[in-house]
Backbone as a ProteinNet text record, in pm:
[ID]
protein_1_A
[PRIMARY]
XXXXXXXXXXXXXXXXXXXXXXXXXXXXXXXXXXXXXXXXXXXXXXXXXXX
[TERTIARY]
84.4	0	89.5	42.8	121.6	74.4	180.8	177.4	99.5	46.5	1	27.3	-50.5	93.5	54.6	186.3	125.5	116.5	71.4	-4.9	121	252.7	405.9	449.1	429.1	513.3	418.4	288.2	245.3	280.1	311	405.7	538.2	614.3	737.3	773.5	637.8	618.2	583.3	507.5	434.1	510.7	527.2	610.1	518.9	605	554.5	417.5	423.3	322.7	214.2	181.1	74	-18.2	-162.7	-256.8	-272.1	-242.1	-258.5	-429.3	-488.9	-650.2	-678.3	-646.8	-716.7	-623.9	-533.5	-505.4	-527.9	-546.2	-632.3	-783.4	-832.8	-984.7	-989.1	-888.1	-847.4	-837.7	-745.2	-703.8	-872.3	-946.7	-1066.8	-1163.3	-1199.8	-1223.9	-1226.5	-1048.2	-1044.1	-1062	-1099.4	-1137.1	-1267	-1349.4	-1524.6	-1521	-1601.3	-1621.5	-1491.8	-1419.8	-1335	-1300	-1278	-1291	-1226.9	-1168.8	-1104.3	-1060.7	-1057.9	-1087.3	-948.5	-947.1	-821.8	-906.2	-870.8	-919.9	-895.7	-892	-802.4	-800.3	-702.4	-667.4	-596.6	-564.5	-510.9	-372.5	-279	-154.5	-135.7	-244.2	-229.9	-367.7	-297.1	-426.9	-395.2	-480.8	-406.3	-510.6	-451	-541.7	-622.3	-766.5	-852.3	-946.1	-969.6	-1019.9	-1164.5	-1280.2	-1414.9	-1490.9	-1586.1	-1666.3	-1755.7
-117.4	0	124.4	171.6	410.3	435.3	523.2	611.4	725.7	802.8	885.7	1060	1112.9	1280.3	1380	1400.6	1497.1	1656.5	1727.2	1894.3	1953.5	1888.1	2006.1	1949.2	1864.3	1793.8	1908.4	1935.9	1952.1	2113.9	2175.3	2262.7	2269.4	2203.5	2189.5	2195.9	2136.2	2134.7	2242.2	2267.9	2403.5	2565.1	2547.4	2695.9	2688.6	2775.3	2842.2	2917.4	2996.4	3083	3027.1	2862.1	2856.2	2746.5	2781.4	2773.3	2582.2	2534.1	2423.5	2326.8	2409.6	2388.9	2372.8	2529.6	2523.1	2447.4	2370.4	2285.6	2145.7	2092.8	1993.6	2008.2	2150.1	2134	2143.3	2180.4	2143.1	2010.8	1910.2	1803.6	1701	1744.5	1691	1747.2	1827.7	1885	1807.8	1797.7	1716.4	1541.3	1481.4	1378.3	1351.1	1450.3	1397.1	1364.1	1205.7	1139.7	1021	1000	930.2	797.2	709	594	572.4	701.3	699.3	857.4	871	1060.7	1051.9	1135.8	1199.5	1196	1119.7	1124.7	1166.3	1245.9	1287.4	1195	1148.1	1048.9	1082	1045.8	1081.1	1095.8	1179.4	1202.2	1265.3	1321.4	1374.3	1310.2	1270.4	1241.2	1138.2	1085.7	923.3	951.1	913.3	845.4	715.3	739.3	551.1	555.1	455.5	404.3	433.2	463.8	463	339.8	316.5	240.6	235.2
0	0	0	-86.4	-60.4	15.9	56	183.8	140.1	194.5	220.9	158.6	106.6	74.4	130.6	243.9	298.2	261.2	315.9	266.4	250.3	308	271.3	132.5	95.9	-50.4	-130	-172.9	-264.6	-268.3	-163.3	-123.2	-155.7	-169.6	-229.6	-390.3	-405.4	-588.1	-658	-622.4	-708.4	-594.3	-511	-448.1	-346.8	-219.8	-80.3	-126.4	-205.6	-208.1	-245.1	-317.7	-380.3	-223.7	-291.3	-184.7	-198.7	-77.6	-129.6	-114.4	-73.9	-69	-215.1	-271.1	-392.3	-506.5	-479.6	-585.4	-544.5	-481.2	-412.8	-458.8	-458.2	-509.7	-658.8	-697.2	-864.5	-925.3	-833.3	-884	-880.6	-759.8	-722.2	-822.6	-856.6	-995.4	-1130.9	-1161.9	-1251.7	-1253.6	-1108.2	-1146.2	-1170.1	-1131.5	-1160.2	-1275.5	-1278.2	-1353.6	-1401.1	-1352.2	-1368.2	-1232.9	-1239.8	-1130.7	-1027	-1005.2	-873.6	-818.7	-680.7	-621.3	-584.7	-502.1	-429.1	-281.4	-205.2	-86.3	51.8	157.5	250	384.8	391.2	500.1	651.7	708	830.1	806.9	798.2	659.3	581.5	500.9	386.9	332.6	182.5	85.6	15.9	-53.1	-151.1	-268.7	-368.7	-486.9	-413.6	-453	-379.2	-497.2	-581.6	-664.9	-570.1	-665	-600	-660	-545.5	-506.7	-544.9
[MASK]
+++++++++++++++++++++++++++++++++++++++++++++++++++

């Protein structure tokens, strides 16, 4: 099983300054309709295939 990603990596990627809510509500965005979300876990967040 993957670990988990937590809220500083996605921070590291895109820069300090960017909001990491709203690219999280982006990536969640771009999966509607597709067979698996971005889900938030105790950790961070994971790709989980939906149900």
């Amino acid at each position: 099983m993957a670990s988990p990603v937590s809220r500083d990596y996605p921070a590291r990627v895109v820069g300090q300054g960017a909001s990491v809510e709203i690219l999280i509500d982006d990536i969640q965005t771009e999966l509607i309709g597709r067979p698996y979300k971005l889900a938030q876990v105790v950790g961070g967040s994971m790709f989980r295939t939906k149900t």
